[in-house]
Tab-separated table of C-alpha atoms in Angstrom:
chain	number	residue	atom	x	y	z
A	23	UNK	CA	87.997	129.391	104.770
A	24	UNK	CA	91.012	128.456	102.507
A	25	UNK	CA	90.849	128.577	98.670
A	26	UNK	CA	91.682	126.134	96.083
A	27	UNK	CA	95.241	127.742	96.557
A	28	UNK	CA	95.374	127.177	100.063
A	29	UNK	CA	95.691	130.884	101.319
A	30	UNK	CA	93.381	132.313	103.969
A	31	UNK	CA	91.144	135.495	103.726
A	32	UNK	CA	93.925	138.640	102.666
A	33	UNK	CA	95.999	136.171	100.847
A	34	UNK	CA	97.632	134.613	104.195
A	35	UNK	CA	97.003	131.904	105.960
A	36	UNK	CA	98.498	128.099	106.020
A	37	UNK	CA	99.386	125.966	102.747
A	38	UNK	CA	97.350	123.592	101.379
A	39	UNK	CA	97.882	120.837	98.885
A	40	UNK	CA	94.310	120.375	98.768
A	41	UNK	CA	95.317	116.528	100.195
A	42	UNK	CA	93.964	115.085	102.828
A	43	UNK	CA	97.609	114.402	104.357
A	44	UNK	CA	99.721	112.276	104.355
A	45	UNK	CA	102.758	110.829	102.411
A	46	UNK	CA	100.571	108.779	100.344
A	47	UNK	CA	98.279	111.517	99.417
A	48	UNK	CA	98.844	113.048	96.465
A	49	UNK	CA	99.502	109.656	94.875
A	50	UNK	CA	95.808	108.727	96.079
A	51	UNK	CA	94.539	112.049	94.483
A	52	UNK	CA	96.127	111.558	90.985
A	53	UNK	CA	95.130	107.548	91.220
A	54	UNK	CA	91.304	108.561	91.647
A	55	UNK	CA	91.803	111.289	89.012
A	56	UNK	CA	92.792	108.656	86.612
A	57	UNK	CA	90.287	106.206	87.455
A	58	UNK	CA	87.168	108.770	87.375
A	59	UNK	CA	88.516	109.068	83.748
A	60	UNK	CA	89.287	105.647	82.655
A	61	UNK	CA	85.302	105.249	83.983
A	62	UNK	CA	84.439	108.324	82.414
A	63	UNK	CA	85.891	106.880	79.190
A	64	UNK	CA	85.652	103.262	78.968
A	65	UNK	CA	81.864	101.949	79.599
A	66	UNK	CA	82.926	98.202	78.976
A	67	UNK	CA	81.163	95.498	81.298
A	68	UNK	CA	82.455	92.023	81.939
A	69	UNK	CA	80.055	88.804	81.304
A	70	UNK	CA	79.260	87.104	84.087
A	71	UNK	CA	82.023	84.084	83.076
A	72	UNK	CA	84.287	86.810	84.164
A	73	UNK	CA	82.874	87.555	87.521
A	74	UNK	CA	82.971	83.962	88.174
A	75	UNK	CA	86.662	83.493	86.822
A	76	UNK	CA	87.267	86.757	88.857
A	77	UNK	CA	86.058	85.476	92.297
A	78	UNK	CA	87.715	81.983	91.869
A	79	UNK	CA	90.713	83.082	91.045
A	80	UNK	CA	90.863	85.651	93.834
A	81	UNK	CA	89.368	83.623	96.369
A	82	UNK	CA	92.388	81.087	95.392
A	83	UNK	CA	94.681	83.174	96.954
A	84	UNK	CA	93.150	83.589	100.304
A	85	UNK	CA	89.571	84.045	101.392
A	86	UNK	CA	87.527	87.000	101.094
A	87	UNK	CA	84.484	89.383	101.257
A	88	UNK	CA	82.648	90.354	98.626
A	89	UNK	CA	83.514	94.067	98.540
A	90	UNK	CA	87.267	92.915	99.383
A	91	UNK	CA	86.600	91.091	96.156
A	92	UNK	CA	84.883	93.680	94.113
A	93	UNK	CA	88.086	96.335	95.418
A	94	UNK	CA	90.727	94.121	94.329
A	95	UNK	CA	88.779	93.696	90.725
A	96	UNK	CA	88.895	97.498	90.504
A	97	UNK	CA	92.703	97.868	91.955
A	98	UNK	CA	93.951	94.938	89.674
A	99	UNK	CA	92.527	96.317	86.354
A	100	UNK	CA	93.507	99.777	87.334
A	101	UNK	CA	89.711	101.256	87.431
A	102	UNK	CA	88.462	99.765	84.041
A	103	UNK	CA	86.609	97.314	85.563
A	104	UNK	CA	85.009	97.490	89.027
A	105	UNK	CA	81.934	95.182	89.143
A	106	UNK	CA	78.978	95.706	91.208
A	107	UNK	CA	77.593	94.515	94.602
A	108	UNK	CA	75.091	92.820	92.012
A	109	UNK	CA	76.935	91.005	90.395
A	110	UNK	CA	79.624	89.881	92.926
A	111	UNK	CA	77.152	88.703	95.467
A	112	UNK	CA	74.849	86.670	93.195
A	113	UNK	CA	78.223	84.590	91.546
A	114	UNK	CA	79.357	84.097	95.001
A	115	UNK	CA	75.718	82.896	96.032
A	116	UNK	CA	75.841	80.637	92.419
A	117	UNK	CA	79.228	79.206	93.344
A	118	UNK	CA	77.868	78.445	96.688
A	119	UNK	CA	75.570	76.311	95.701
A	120	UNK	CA	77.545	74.830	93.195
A	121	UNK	CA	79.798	73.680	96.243
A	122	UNK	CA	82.774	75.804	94.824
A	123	UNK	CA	82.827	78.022	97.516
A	124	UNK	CA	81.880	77.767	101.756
A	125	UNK	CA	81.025	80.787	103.905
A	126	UNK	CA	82.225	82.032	107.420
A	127	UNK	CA	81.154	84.773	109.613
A	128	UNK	CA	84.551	86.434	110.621
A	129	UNK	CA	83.653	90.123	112.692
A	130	UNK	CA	80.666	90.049	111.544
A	131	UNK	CA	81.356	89.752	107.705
A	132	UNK	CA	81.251	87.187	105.291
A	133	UNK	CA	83.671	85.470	104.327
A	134	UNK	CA	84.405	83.342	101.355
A	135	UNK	CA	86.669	80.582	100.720
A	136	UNK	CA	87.240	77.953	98.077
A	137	UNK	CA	85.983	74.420	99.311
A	138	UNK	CA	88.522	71.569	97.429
A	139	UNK	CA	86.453	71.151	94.371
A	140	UNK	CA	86.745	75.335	93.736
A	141	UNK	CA	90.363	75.507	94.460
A	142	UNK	CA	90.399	72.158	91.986
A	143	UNK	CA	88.459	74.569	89.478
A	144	UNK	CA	90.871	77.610	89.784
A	145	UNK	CA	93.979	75.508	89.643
A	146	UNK	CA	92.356	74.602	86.206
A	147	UNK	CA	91.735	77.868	84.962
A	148	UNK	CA	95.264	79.589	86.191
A	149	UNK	CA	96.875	79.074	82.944
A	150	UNK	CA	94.873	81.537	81.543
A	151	UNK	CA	94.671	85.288	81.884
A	152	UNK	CA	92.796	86.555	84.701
A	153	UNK	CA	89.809	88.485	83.906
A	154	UNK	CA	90.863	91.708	85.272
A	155	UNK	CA	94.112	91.452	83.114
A	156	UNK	CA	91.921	91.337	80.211
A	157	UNK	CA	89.506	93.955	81.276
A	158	UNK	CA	92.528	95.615	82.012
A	159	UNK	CA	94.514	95.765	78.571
A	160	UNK	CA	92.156	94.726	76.036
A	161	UNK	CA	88.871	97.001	76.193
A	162	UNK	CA	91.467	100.054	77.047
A	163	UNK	CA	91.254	102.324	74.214
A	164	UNK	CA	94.397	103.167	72.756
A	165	UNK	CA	94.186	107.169	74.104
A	166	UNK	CA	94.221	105.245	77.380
A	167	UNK	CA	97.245	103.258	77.180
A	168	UNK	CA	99.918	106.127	78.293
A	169	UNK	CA	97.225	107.074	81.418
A	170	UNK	CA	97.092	103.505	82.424
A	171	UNK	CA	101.240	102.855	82.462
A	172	UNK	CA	101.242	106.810	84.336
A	173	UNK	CA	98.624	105.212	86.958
A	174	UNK	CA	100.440	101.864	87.286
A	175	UNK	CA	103.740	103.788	87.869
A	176	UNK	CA	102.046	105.922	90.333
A	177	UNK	CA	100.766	102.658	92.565
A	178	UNK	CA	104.493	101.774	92.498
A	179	UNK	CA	105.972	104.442	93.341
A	180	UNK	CA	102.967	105.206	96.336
A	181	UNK	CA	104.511	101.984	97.386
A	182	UNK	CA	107.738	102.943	97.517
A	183	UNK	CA	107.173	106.080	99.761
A	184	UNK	CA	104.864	104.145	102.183
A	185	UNK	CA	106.785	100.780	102.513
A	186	UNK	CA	110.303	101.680	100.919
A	187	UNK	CA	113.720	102.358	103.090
A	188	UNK	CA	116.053	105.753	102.039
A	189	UNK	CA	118.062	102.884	99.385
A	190	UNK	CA	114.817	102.016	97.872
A	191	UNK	CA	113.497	105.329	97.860
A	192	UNK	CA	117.220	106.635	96.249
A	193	UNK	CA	117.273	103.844	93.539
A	194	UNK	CA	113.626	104.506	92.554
A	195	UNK	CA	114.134	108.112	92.321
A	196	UNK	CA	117.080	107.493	90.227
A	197	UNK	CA	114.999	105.897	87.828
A	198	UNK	CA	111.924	108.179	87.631
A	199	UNK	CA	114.897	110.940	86.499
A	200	UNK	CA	116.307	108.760	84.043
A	201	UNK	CA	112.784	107.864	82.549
A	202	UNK	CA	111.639	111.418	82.719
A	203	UNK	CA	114.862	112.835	81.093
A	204	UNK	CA	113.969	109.935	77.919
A	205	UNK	CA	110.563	110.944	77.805
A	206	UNK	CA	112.224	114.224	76.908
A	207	UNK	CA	114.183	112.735	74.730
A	208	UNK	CA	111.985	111.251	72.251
A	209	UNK	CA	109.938	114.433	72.535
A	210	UNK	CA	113.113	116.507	71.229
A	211	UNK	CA	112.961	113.867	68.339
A	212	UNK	CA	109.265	114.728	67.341
């Protein structure tokens, strides 16, 4: 069995990151990390008018299942708000019957789209902020605020190192040294 430190019995043995593996890995650990916190620390729930908001203005960029919706709630407000199964599934049943929204079976799952009247409705609303923008930034307290721009900077760069090309990756890296070396910086000036 290997330790937290990754060495084997007698201090030999294989390393381990304690990742699962992967490129993407370690920027998937400290992404969880800093959700389980933000949870930890932030107990705010959105009204209802939010999950509605939420799932039309979701479903008006392409059609959806309900935990598709309920992930991209959590990913887009970087883990302060993740609504339930509970929620999500009785404002999709609610828009439903409102004729707002139709339902497909695709592999077995369903899936949501906005019938002409919803996408009328979310064209409506899409001057405003979205919900998860506001669950986002305005019930964040303000010891959260430098954890949040860390997290959002770590979804970028996890990008990057999935998705980016050796430029990309270069430029990037150029400008995580140059932001690191001012967060120095104004340290030295504390």
């Amino acid at each position: 069995m290997y330790g937290a430190f990754g060495r084997g019995p007698g201090g030999r043995g294989r390393r381990d990151n304690g990742f699962d593996g992967g490129l993407t890995a370690p920027f998937d650990q400290i992404e969880k990390q800093f959700r389980d916190f933000v949870q930890a620390r932030t107990q705010s729930r959105a009204a209802r008018g939010d999950v509605r908001a939420a799932v039309l203005a979701l479903l008006s960029e392409e059609p959806m299942h309900g935990y598709q919706i309920i992930h991209e709630i959590d990913k887009r407000s970087a883990g302060a708000w993740k609504p339930s199964a509970g929620s999500v599934y009785p404002t999709l049943q609610m828009l439903a019957d409102e004729g707002l929204v139709s339902l497909e079976e695709q592999d077995g799952k369903k899936v949501y789209s906005l019938t002409e009247t919803g996408r009328s409705e979310a064209e409506a609303a899409s001057d405003k902020p979205k919900p998860w923008e506001s669950a986002a930034d305005n019930d964040l307290p303000e010891s959260m605020v430098l954890p949040r721009a860390t997290a959002r900077l770590v979804q970028a760069v996890g990008q990057v190192v999935t998705t980016g090309n050796a430029s990309t990756t270069k430029a990037v890296t150029e400008v995580i040294d140059e932001a690191r070396r001012k967060v120095y910086s104004i340290l030295a000036q504390d």
